[in-house]
Structures are given as structure tokens and as C-alpha cells.
Amino acid sequence: MNSKMIKRHAKITIFMHWFNTFCWFFLLATGLGLIRNDDLQLTGGWWSNLMVSLFGSAETLLLVHEIVGLVWAGAFMVFLVFGFRKYVLPFLRQIFTYSPSRDLKWLIKKNIQMTLGYKWLKRLGFTPDIPEQGFYNVGQKLFAVVSVLGGIVIVVTGLIMFLSNILIDNTAIVQWAILIHFVTVGLVIGGLLIHIYMAAISPDERPAFFSMFTGTVPEDYAEHHHKLWYDEVKTAERKAHSA
Ligand code: HEM
């Protein structure tokens, strides 16, 4: 096995990813606890009671949820401003760039290969090769788009709710904000379950999981899973050596 490592993630992006993960789980736990409406109880009420008793009162629970939400959004604003050219723009370029025919083929073939295996790929009339992907595969890119756009919607609707007592005196707007906030969180969580399975549980992607701590991946993993990115890295290395 080729054990040479290549750089995949910068320290700051690793930090932002885990900071984001912590905030997401905290906000989800406290947010679910804030649902006191009997018709909307996803957890039969026990979670809400647990959260309220943990934080002392429903008011404190709401306050803590709002503070963490504001810190989460604020930290991303700072990252957006100071890291725009170096980190944010390249990331957005990656996740919004698609090659429709290659990416569609990847989605179909990869799903069959992961769920039914190579044997079924052949049985269903496909060749065993999986189309090459760039820094992120199309599944990762689609989830990233959902989490970025979802994050923006969640922050905006959250701010509307936060400001509802001070600035916004329009019940209809606030009620729409509550509904959209709730539905958007549900959509991102749907994608997040697949993301966590692919990133942390699937043995195929284990090197990518470790790269979210170390920042590096083995060359053979990069070549096998992200060939287009691997080729770019190698071309850049060759150019740097010959310069
Ligand atoms: C236990 C929770 C989580 C685990 C284990 C996890 C794991 C990972 C790993 C290993 C990567 C790097 C993939 C690569 O280098 O190819 C990654 C990237 C990423 N993560 Fe997470 N993550 C978690 C939570 C989250 C949350 C809560 C969000 C946002 C809602 C998120 C959004 C992203 C995005 C946008 C990327 C870049 C694109 C992608 O790989 O999908 N992650 N994550």
C-alpha cells in the first residue's frame, strides 16, 4: 500500500467543521426541547421535559439556544469575511460545479455498488468502473449545497424569530419563519444522516474521516476516490519541481 500522505484540509477548515458539528447537535437537542406544542411532539414530550429540567426553565433553554445560534452564525460570518478568498470561494466553486452526465452516472453506479455490490452492477448492464470525481464526489457536493443553503435559511428564520419581540411585529411573518426553520432543519438532518454514515461508518471512506483530524489522506485513497483532484495535485507537484 502507498503510504505517502497528501494535504486535504487546512487546520481552520477542520476547526470550522467540528465547531459547526458541535453547534448543530447542541442546537438540535435544545431546539427539539423547545417544542412544547402537544401536536408537534416528535419525541412524545420526554425530551422536552428533560431539556427544560437540565437548563432549569423553558426561558433559559430558549436563551441558551438563541445564544449558541448567534455564536454559530457569527463565527461563520467572521470566517466568510476573513477566509473568503482562501477558503470560502474555492469551497463554493467546488460544491456548485457539476458535470451532469459524469455525476449522474456516478450517483447511479455508486449507489448500486454500495448497496448491492459489483455483481449487481454487472447484472444490471453497467460496466464496473465508477466515474472519476474531483475534490468532493457529487454526493458530498449535494449535501454541502443543502447544508450551506439550509444553514442560511435557518439563520435568517432564526433571526426573524429572535427579533420578533423587539423589531418584527408581524405574526404571519414570524409563523412562516417558525415553519420554514423547522422544515429546513429536517431536510438538513435527512442529508446529515447519510453524511455521517458515509463519512464516519462506511469503511471505504475511513481515510477521509481521519483527514478531518489530521488534514491529510493517503495518496492511494485520493487516487481511487478523487482521481480528478489527485491528478491536479500531481500536476501542481510536477510544475513546482520543474520550476
Ligand atoms: C458526527 C458528525 C459528522 C461527521 C463524522 C462528519 C464527517 C465529515 C468528514 C470526514 C468530512 C470530510 C470528507 C472528505 O474529506 O472527503 C466532512 C465534510 C463535510 N461535512 Fe461533515 N461530519 C459531521 C457533521 C457535519 C455537520 C453537522 C455538517 C453540516 C450540517 C457537516 C457538513 C460537512 C460538509 C459541508 C463537508 C464538506 C463536503 C462533504 O464532505 O460532504 N458535517 N464531514
CSV table of C-alpha atoms and ligand atoms in Angstrom, one decimal, residues 8-9 17-18 20-21 24-25 91 136 140 143-144 147 188 192 195-196 199-200 208-209 211-212, ligand 1:
chain,number,residue,atom,x,y,z
A,8,ARG,CA,-6.6,17.6,2.1
A,9,HIS,CA,-7.9,20.0,4.7
A,17,HIS,CA,-16.3,21.7,10.6
A,18,TRP,CA,-16.2,20.4,14.1
A,20,ASN,CA,-20.3,23.5,13.1
A,21,THR,CA,-21.0,19.9,14.1
A,24,TRP,CA,-25.6,21.6,15.1
A,25,PHE,CA,-26.0,18.8,17.7
A,91,PHE,CA,-15.2,25.6,-1.4
A,136,TYR,CA,-15.6,16.1,-3.5
A,140,GLN,CA,-20.7,15.2,-0.9
A,143,PHE,CA,-25.0,17.5,0.8
A,144,ALA,CA,-22.7,20.5,1.1
A,147,SER,CA,-26.1,22.3,4.4
A,188,VAL,CA,-30.5,19.1,6.5
A,192,LEU,CA,-26.7,14.6,7.6
A,195,HIS,CA,-23.3,12.2,5.5
A,196,ILE,CA,-22.4,10.7,8.9
A,199,ALA,CA,-18.1,9.8,6.5
A,200,ALA,CA,-17.8,8.0,9.8
A,208,ALA,CA,-11.5,10.9,4.7
A,209,PHE,CA,-12.8,10.6,8.2
A,211,SER,CA,-8.4,13.5,7.4
A,212,MET,CA,-11.0,15.6,9.3
B,1,HEM,C1,-20.7,13.3,13.6
B,1,HEM,C2,-20.8,14.2,12.7
B,1,HEM,C3,-20.0,14.4,11.5
B,1,HEM,C4,-19.0,13.6,10.9
B,1,HEM,C5,-18.5,12.3,11.5
B,1,HEM,C6,-18.6,14.3,9.8
B,1,HEM,C7,-17.5,13.9,9.0
B,1,HEM,C8,-17.1,14.6,7.9
B,1,HEM,C9,-15.9,14.2,7.1
B,1,HEM,C10,-15.0,13.0,7.4
B,1,HEM,C11,-15.7,15.1,6.1
B,1,HEM,C12,-14.6,15.1,5.1
B,1,HEM,C13,-14.9,14.4,3.8
B,1,HEM,C14,-13.8,14.4,2.9
B,1,HEM,O1,-12.7,14.9,3.2
B,1,HEM,O2,-13.9,13.9,1.8
B,1,HEM,C15,-16.8,16.0,6.2
B,1,HEM,C16,-17.0,17.1,5.4
B,1,HEM,C17,-18.1,17.9,5.4
B,1,HEM,N1,-19.0,17.9,6.4
B,1,HEM,FE1,-19.2,16.7,8.0
B,1,HEM,N2,-19.3,15.4,9.6
B,1,HEM,C18,-20.2,15.5,10.6
B,1,HEM,C19,-21.1,16.6,10.8
B,1,HEM,C20,-21.4,17.5,9.9
B,1,HEM,C21,-22.5,18.5,10.0
B,1,HEM,C22,-23.4,18.7,11.2
B,1,HEM,C23,-22.5,19.2,8.9
B,1,HEM,C24,-23.4,20.4,8.5
B,1,HEM,C25,-24.7,20.4,8.7
B,1,HEM,C26,-21.4,18.8,8.1
B,1,HEM,C27,-21.1,19.3,6.8
B,1,HEM,C28,-20.0,18.9,6.1
B,1,HEM,C29,-19.6,19.5,4.8
B,1,HEM,C30,-20.5,20.6,4.1
B,1,HEM,C31,-18.5,18.8,4.4
B,1,HEM,C32,-17.7,19.1,3.1
B,1,HEM,C33,-18.4,18.3,2.0
B,1,HEM,C34,-18.7,16.8,2.3
B,1,HEM,O3,-17.7,16.1,2.5
B,1,HEM,O4,-19.8,16.4,2.4
B,1,HEM,N3,-20.8,17.7,8.7
B,1,HEM,N4,-17.6,15.7,7.3
